[in-house]
Tab-separated table of C-alpha atoms in Angstrom:
chain	number	residue	atom	x	y	z
A	1	MET	CA	0.000	0.000	0.000
A	2	THR	CA	1.368	3.435	-0.919
A	3	ARG	CA	1.592	6.308	1.539
A	4	THR	CA	-1.232	8.052	-0.290
A	5	GLU	CA	-3.449	4.994	0.076
A	6	GLU	CA	-2.533	4.597	3.747
A	7	PHE	CA	-3.341	8.235	4.400
A	8	GLU	CA	-6.651	8.215	2.522
A	9	GLU	CA	-7.738	5.125	4.436
A	10	LEU	CA	-7.188	6.977	7.702
A	11	ARG	CA	-8.431	10.402	6.554
A	12	PRO	CA	-11.970	9.928	8.018
A	13	LEU	CA	-10.529	9.172	11.452
A	14	LEU	CA	-8.096	12.092	11.284
A	15	SER	CA	-10.864	14.483	10.214
A	16	ALA	CA	-13.125	13.261	13.009
A	17	ILE	CA	-10.407	13.747	15.641
A	18	ALA	CA	-9.530	17.235	14.379
A	19	TYR	CA	-13.160	18.406	14.185
A	20	ARG	CA	-13.930	17.320	17.745
A	21	ILE	CA	-10.854	19.136	19.039
A	22	LEU	CA	-11.399	22.269	16.963
A	23	GLY	CA	-15.156	22.546	16.403
A	24	SER	CA	-14.431	23.843	12.918
A	25	VAL	CA	-14.759	21.962	9.642
A	26	SER	CA	-12.428	24.312	7.771
A	27	GLU	CA	-9.741	24.260	10.479
A	28	ALA	CA	-10.023	20.473	10.729
A	29	GLU	CA	-9.519	20.159	6.963
A	30	ASP	CA	-6.429	22.377	7.202
A	31	ALA	CA	-5.067	20.277	10.074
A	32	VAL	CA	-5.543	17.074	8.085
A	33	GLN	CA	-3.837	18.590	5.049
A	34	GLU	CA	-0.883	19.703	7.170
A	35	THR	CA	-0.703	16.169	8.587
A	36	TRP	CA	-0.413	14.798	5.061
A	37	LEU	CA	2.397	17.217	4.224
A	38	ARG	CA	4.329	16.150	7.323
A	39	TYR	CA	3.759	12.481	6.541
A	40	GLN	CA	5.060	13.016	3.002
A	41	ALA	CA	8.185	14.680	4.393
A	42	THR	CA	8.916	11.918	6.925
A	43	PRO	CA	12.027	10.009	5.719
A	44	THR	CA	11.232	6.803	7.630
A	45	GLN	CA	8.091	4.694	7.641
A	46	PRO	CA	6.311	4.777	11.039
A	47	THR	CA	5.801	1.452	12.787
A	48	SER	CA	2.124	2.266	13.174
A	49	VAL	CA	0.803	4.672	10.555
A	50	LYS	CA	-2.461	5.116	12.455
A	51	ALA	CA	-0.685	6.037	15.693
A	52	TYR	CA	1.710	8.362	13.897
A	53	LEU	CA	-0.940	10.230	11.884
A	54	SER	CA	-3.346	10.459	14.828
A	55	ALA	CA	-0.574	11.950	16.945
A	56	VAL	CA	0.398	14.486	14.283
A	57	VAL	CA	-3.157	15.680	13.600
A	58	THR	CA	-3.814	15.947	17.344
A	59	ARG	CA	-0.699	18.053	17.949
A	60	ILE	CA	-1.545	20.338	15.050
A	61	SER	CA	-5.125	20.680	16.293
A	62	ILE	CA	-3.968	21.566	19.811
A	63	ASP	CA	-1.756	24.353	18.418
A	64	VAL	CA	-4.590	25.681	16.229
A	65	LEU	CA	-7.044	25.554	19.143
A	66	ARG	CA	-4.745	27.596	21.369
A	67	SER	CA	-4.640	30.312	18.713
A	68	ALA	CA	-8.368	30.066	17.959
A	69	ARG	CA	-9.318	30.539	21.600
A	70	ARG	CA	-7.953	34.069	21.577
A	71	ARG	CA	-10.093	34.870	18.535
A	72	ARG	CA	-13.169	33.318	20.122
A	73	GLU	CA	-12.803	35.560	23.175
A	74	GLN	CA	-13.418	38.523	20.841
A	75	TYR	CA	-16.274	36.847	18.949
A	76	VAL	CA	-19.486	38.864	18.586
A	77	GLY	CA	-22.369	37.084	20.319
A	78	PRO	CA	-22.644	33.362	21.058
A	79	TRP	CA	-20.023	31.123	19.439
A	80	PHE	CA	-21.138	27.756	18.048
A	81	PRO	CA	-19.110	25.099	16.207
A	82	GLU	CA	-19.315	24.980	12.437
A	83	PRO	CA	-22.259	22.733	11.525
A	84	LEU	CA	-21.328	19.220	10.453
A	85	LEU	CA	-23.773	17.332	8.250
A	86	THR	CA	-21.940	14.014	7.974
A	87	ASP	CA	-19.360	12.653	10.378
A	88	PRO	CA	-16.476	11.415	8.174
A	89	TYR	CA	-15.705	8.562	10.572
A	90	GLU	CA	-18.074	5.622	11.047
A	91	ASP	CA	-18.022	2.809	13.580
A	92	PRO	CA	-21.295	0.844	13.611
A	93	GLU	CA	-20.609	-0.498	17.107
A	94	HIS	CA	-20.284	3.008	18.540
A	95	SER	CA	-22.522	5.040	16.222
A	96	ALA	CA	-24.662	6.495	19.029
A	97	GLU	CA	-21.630	7.553	21.081
A	98	LEU	CA	-19.960	9.105	18.043
A	99	ALA	CA	-23.107	11.048	17.154
A	100	ASP	CA	-23.539	12.366	20.697
A	101	SER	CA	-19.859	13.354	20.924
A	102	VAL	CA	-20.187	15.560	17.847
A	103	SER	CA	-23.413	17.266	18.955
A	104	MET	CA	-23.419	21.047	19.370
A	105	ALA	CA	-24.114	20.625	23.078
A	106	ALA	CA	-21.146	18.284	23.589
A	107	LEU	CA	-18.784	20.446	21.547
A	108	LEU	CA	-19.795	23.523	23.559
A	109	LEU	CA	-18.970	21.606	26.738
A	110	LEU	CA	-15.585	20.686	25.279
A	111	GLU	CA	-14.932	24.417	24.829
A	112	ARG	CA	-14.684	24.691	28.618
A	113	LEU	CA	-11.692	22.358	28.727
A	114	THR	CA	-8.071	23.317	28.189
A	115	PRO	CA	-6.658	22.272	24.803
A	116	LEU	CA	-4.743	19.386	26.408
A	117	GLU	CA	-7.788	18.191	28.366
A	118	ARG	CA	-9.884	18.382	25.242
A	119	ALA	CA	-7.406	16.382	23.169
A	120	VAL	CA	-6.990	13.714	25.859
A	121	PHE	CA	-10.747	13.417	26.310
A	122	VAL	CA	-11.377	13.081	22.566
A	123	LEU	CA	-8.656	10.474	22.069
A	124	ARG	CA	-9.574	8.438	25.142
A	125	GLU	CA	-13.339	8.737	25.569
A	126	VAL	CA	-14.441	9.058	21.950
A	127	PHE	CA	-11.900	7.002	20.025
A	128	GLY	CA	-10.594	4.647	22.707
A	129	PHE	CA	-6.853	5.310	22.379
A	130	GLY	CA	-4.667	3.827	25.105
A	131	PHE	CA	-2.846	6.047	27.592
A	132	PRO	CA	0.609	5.107	26.262
A	133	GLU	CA	-0.394	6.401	22.801
A	134	ILE	CA	-2.013	9.511	24.273
A	135	ALA	CA	1.018	10.270	26.429
A	136	SER	CA	3.311	10.048	23.406
A	137	THR	CA	0.937	12.246	21.409
A	138	VAL	CA	0.619	15.139	23.860
A	139	GLY	CA	4.101	14.897	25.367
A	140	ARG	CA	3.015	14.153	28.924
A	141	SER	CA	3.493	11.153	31.180
A	142	GLU	CA	0.829	8.469	31.325
A	143	ALA	CA	0.045	9.501	34.899
A	144	ALA	CA	-0.422	13.119	33.821
A	145	CYS	CA	-2.673	12.027	30.953
A	146	ARG	CA	-4.806	9.977	33.326
A	147	GLN	CA	-5.226	13.057	35.514
A	148	LEU	CA	-6.127	15.159	32.473
A	149	ALA	CA	-8.685	12.529	31.472
A	150	VAL	CA	-10.217	12.472	34.955
A	151	ARG	CA	-10.541	16.273	35.060
A	152	ALA	CA	-11.987	16.385	31.562
A	153	ARG	CA	-14.457	13.598	32.303
A	154	ARG	CA	-15.549	15.341	35.514
A	155	HIS	CA	-16.253	18.590	33.629
A	156	MET	CA	-18.072	16.780	30.848
A	157	ASP	CA	-20.164	14.631	33.212
A	158	ALA	CA	-21.217	17.703	35.197
A	159	GLY	CA	-22.881	19.241	32.158
A	160	ARG	CA	-23.184	16.253	29.848
A	161	PRO	CA	-25.983	16.820	27.342
A	162	ARG	CA	-28.858	14.373	27.533
A	163	PHE	CA	-30.847	13.483	24.452
A	164	GLU	CA	-33.931	11.446	23.706
A	165	ALA	CA	-32.657	7.866	23.811
A	166	ASP	CA	-34.622	6.663	20.797
A	167	ARG	CA	-33.278	8.267	17.627
A	168	LYS	CA	-36.424	7.371	15.720
A	169	ASP	CA	-38.497	9.307	18.283
A	170	ARG	CA	-36.179	12.289	17.903
A	171	GLU	CA	-36.530	12.300	14.126
A	172	GLU	CA	-40.316	11.919	14.308
A	173	LEU	CA	-40.665	14.821	16.744
A	174	ALA	CA	-38.369	16.981	14.628
A	175	GLY	CA	-40.505	16.228	11.575
A	176	ARG	CA	-43.594	17.400	13.445
A	177	PHE	CA	-41.738	20.517	14.548
A	178	PHE	CA	-40.719	21.529	11.036
A	179	ASP	CA	-44.212	20.791	9.711
A	180	ALA	CA	-45.694	23.052	12.399
A	181	PHE	CA	-43.060	25.691	11.654
A	182	ARG	CA	-43.808	25.734	7.913
A	183	GLU	CA	-47.524	26.048	8.649
A	184	GLY	CA	-46.998	28.773	11.250
A	185	ASP	CA	-49.042	26.690	13.702
A	186	VAL	CA	-48.301	28.284	17.057
A	187	ASP	CA	-50.399	25.794	19.050
A	188	ALA	CA	-48.664	22.795	17.490
A	189	LEU	CA	-45.296	24.407	18.177
A	190	ARG	CA	-46.202	24.999	21.830
A	191	GLU	CA	-46.957	21.301	22.249
A	192	LEU	CA	-43.464	20.374	21.058
A	193	LEU	CA	-41.406	22.880	23.064
A	194	ALA	CA	-40.173	22.451	26.627
A	195	ALA	CA	-41.343	25.043	29.142
A	196	ASP	CA	-37.825	26.477	29.434
A	197	VAL	CA	-36.871	26.033	25.774
A	198	GLN	CA	-34.092	28.304	24.555
A	199	MET	CA	-33.572	29.606	21.030
A	200	VAL	CA	-30.181	31.147	20.256
A	201	GLY	CA	-28.263	32.041	17.108
A	202	ASP	CA	-24.628	32.474	16.087
A	203	GLY	CA	-24.288	35.279	13.563
A	204	GLY	CA	-20.841	36.446	14.635
A	205	GLY	CA	-21.835	40.019	13.858
A	206	LYS	CA	-21.912	39.102	10.169
A	207	ALA	CA	-25.587	38.129	9.841
A	208	PRO	CA	-28.866	39.089	11.508
A	209	GLN	CA	-29.337	37.270	14.788
A	210	LEU	CA	-31.328	37.463	18.008
A	211	ALA	CA	-30.040	40.160	20.335
A	212	ARG	CA	-30.190	37.636	23.177
A	213	PRO	CA	-31.393	34.068	23.659
A	214	LEU	CA	-35.160	33.712	23.485
A	215	VAL	CA	-36.535	31.673	26.398
A	216	GLY	CA	-39.893	30.061	27.107
A	217	THR	CA	-42.530	28.134	25.171
A	218	ASP	CA	-44.764	31.080	24.273
A	219	ASN	CA	-41.954	33.413	23.239
A	220	VAL	CA	-40.273	30.858	20.979
A	221	ALA	CA	-43.519	29.495	19.508
A	222	ARG	CA	-44.844	32.960	18.686
A	223	LEU	CA	-41.602	34.028	17.003
A	224	LEU	CA	-41.346	30.875	14.917
A	225	ALA	CA	-45.013	31.024	13.895
A	226	SER	CA	-44.721	34.693	12.920
A	227	VAL	CA	-41.669	34.309	10.666
A	228	ALA	CA	-42.758	31.094	8.924
A	229	PRO	CA	-45.291	32.681	6.512
A	230	LEU	CA	-42.814	35.465	5.787
A	231	PHE	CA	-40.163	32.922	4.894
A	232	VAL	CA	-42.582	31.312	2.450
A	233	ARG	CA	-43.291	34.682	0.824
A	234	VAL	CA	-39.600	35.439	0.234
A	235	GLY	CA	-38.812	31.932	-1.043
A	236	ILE	CA	-36.959	30.434	1.931
A	237	ALA	CA	-36.944	26.631	1.842
A	238	VAL	CA	-36.551	24.523	4.989
A	239	GLU	CA	-34.663	21.316	4.256
A	240	PRO	CA	-34.720	18.856	7.193
A	241	HIS	CA	-31.298	17.354	7.721
A	242	ARG	CA	-29.333	15.817	10.551
A	243	VAL	CA	-26.856	18.398	11.847
A	244	ASN	CA	-24.041	17.393	14.206
A	245	GLY	CA	-25.713	14.054	14.733
A	246	GLN	CA	-28.994	15.629	15.885
A	247	PRO	CA	-32.248	16.486	14.060
A	248	GLY	CA	-32.052	19.809	12.295
A	249	ALA	CA	-32.457	21.645	9.011
A	250	ILE	CA	-30.737	23.729	6.379
A	251	PHE	CA	-32.444	26.967	5.302
A	252	ARG	CA	-31.940	28.012	1.686
A	253	ASP	CA	-32.897	31.152	-0.224
A	254	ARG	CA	-34.843	31.106	-3.476
A	255	ASP	CA	-31.602	30.435	-5.372
A	256	GLY	CA	-30.801	27.393	-3.252
A	257	LYS	CA	-27.993	29.109	-1.365
A	258	VAL	CA	-27.447	28.316	2.304
A	259	ILE	CA	-28.700	30.967	4.725
A	260	ASN	CA	-28.807	29.180	8.037
A	261	THR	CA	-28.641	25.841	9.803
A	262	MET	CA	-30.784	24.834	12.758
A	263	VAL	CA	-30.274	21.955	15.194
A	264	LEU	CA	-32.662	20.682	17.882
A	265	ASP	CA	-31.821	19.191	21.285
A	266	ILE	CA	-34.681	16.857	22.211
A	267	LEU	CA	-35.338	15.234	25.589
A	268	ASP	CA	-38.421	13.782	27.300
A	269	GLY	CA	-40.505	14.284	24.170
A	270	ARG	CA	-39.853	18.029	24.022
A	271	ILE	CA	-37.438	20.362	22.257
A	272	GLN	CA	-35.094	21.808	24.864
A	273	THR	CA	-32.802	23.986	22.748
A	274	ILE	CA	-32.862	25.398	19.220
A	275	ARG	CA	-29.474	26.537	17.915
A	276	SER	CA	-28.932	28.335	14.619
A	277	VAL	CA	-25.664	29.039	12.843
A	278	ILE	CA	-26.125	32.054	10.570
A	279	ASN	CA	-22.555	33.359	10.355
A	280	PRO	CA	-21.711	32.995	6.640
A	281	ASP	CA	-18.070	32.254	7.485
A	282	LYS	CA	-19.236	28.985	9.080
A	283	LEU	CA	-21.472	27.837	6.226
A	284	GLY	CA	-19.195	27.826	3.170
A	285	HIS	CA	-18.373	24.122	3.438
A	286	LEU	CA	-22.090	23.360	2.949
A	287	GLY	CA	-22.253	24.995	-0.497
A	288	PRO	CA	-22.817	28.483	-1.926
A	289	VAL	CA	-23.852	30.892	0.842
A	290	GLY	CA	-26.666	33.383	0.416
A	291	ASP	CA	-26.962	36.939	1.710
A	292	ALA	CA	-28.723	36.711	5.070
A	293	TRP	CA	-28.946	40.495	5.336
A	294	ALA	CA	-30.780	40.688	2.007
A	295	VAL	CA	-33.173	37.967	3.168
A	296	ASP	CA	-33.734	39.850	6.410
A	297	ARG	CA	-34.629	43.006	4.461
A	298	GLU	CA	-37.074	41.025	2.322
A	299	VAL	CA	-38.674	39.519	5.419
A	300	ARG	CA	-39.056	42.949	7.014
A	301	GLN	CA	-40.570	44.285	3.792
A	302	ALA	CA	-42.994	41.350	3.656
A	303	ARG	CA	-44.016	42.012	7.252
A	304	ARG	CA	-44.842	45.629	6.463
A	305	SER	CA	-46.802	44.859	3.287
């Protein structure tokens, strides 16, 4: 097997590791590409290509994350990970765990960890790497890595997101939600929302977004029901799609360009959180991006007419 073939075989795993550490599709792709360049330049063949490449992409991702954190401190409004439609890495025996680990809620919890804690947690808890491999990867002793893993696990367990156990139930409820949204049916929406439901958007100051999170069944239901008919009038299409392993949707303008993504956290038969990513800088990997400001102006015009 050539080096190119070895690398391509492991690319899904490398991409999955990098995305969970970075929360960014574009930065993960860059990290994987840099890993390939370093592998090409290595004069000797590693004993374990998987261990070598996983270590390299993890180290690169840690360095990128340390730099990114400074930028995120200056971010305008709530920061969410870049939406991921399809996890590049598949493991049928751990599909549920992999999906939950890539959820928006889980990735936001990972943001609270230090870069080293985050990397150790991802390698150990998500992908099952042994502590000897992890220690070699992050340049710490096995004992230190075990301590990092314990701290990371404690933080994650304290706020671990809970989701409806049955994925089929989640998808069915999400379908009812988007049907009610399209129809502007405020009563049907109320029935699907938790009492303390939160709706929040990430526009990064580059797209129209809520000034602050919207909280409560009535507030969220009324807003959704009021904008739905306006969206229809200006040609916005709602395309249900799994986003970060959870039920969600892609919103497209009349030209089919991406305007927004929405993801739903569902528990106990109710929608607990609605998160939207509207920042155009975070949508480019999904296809051509539309002008959310232009859509907003059209919606406002439709509301006045």
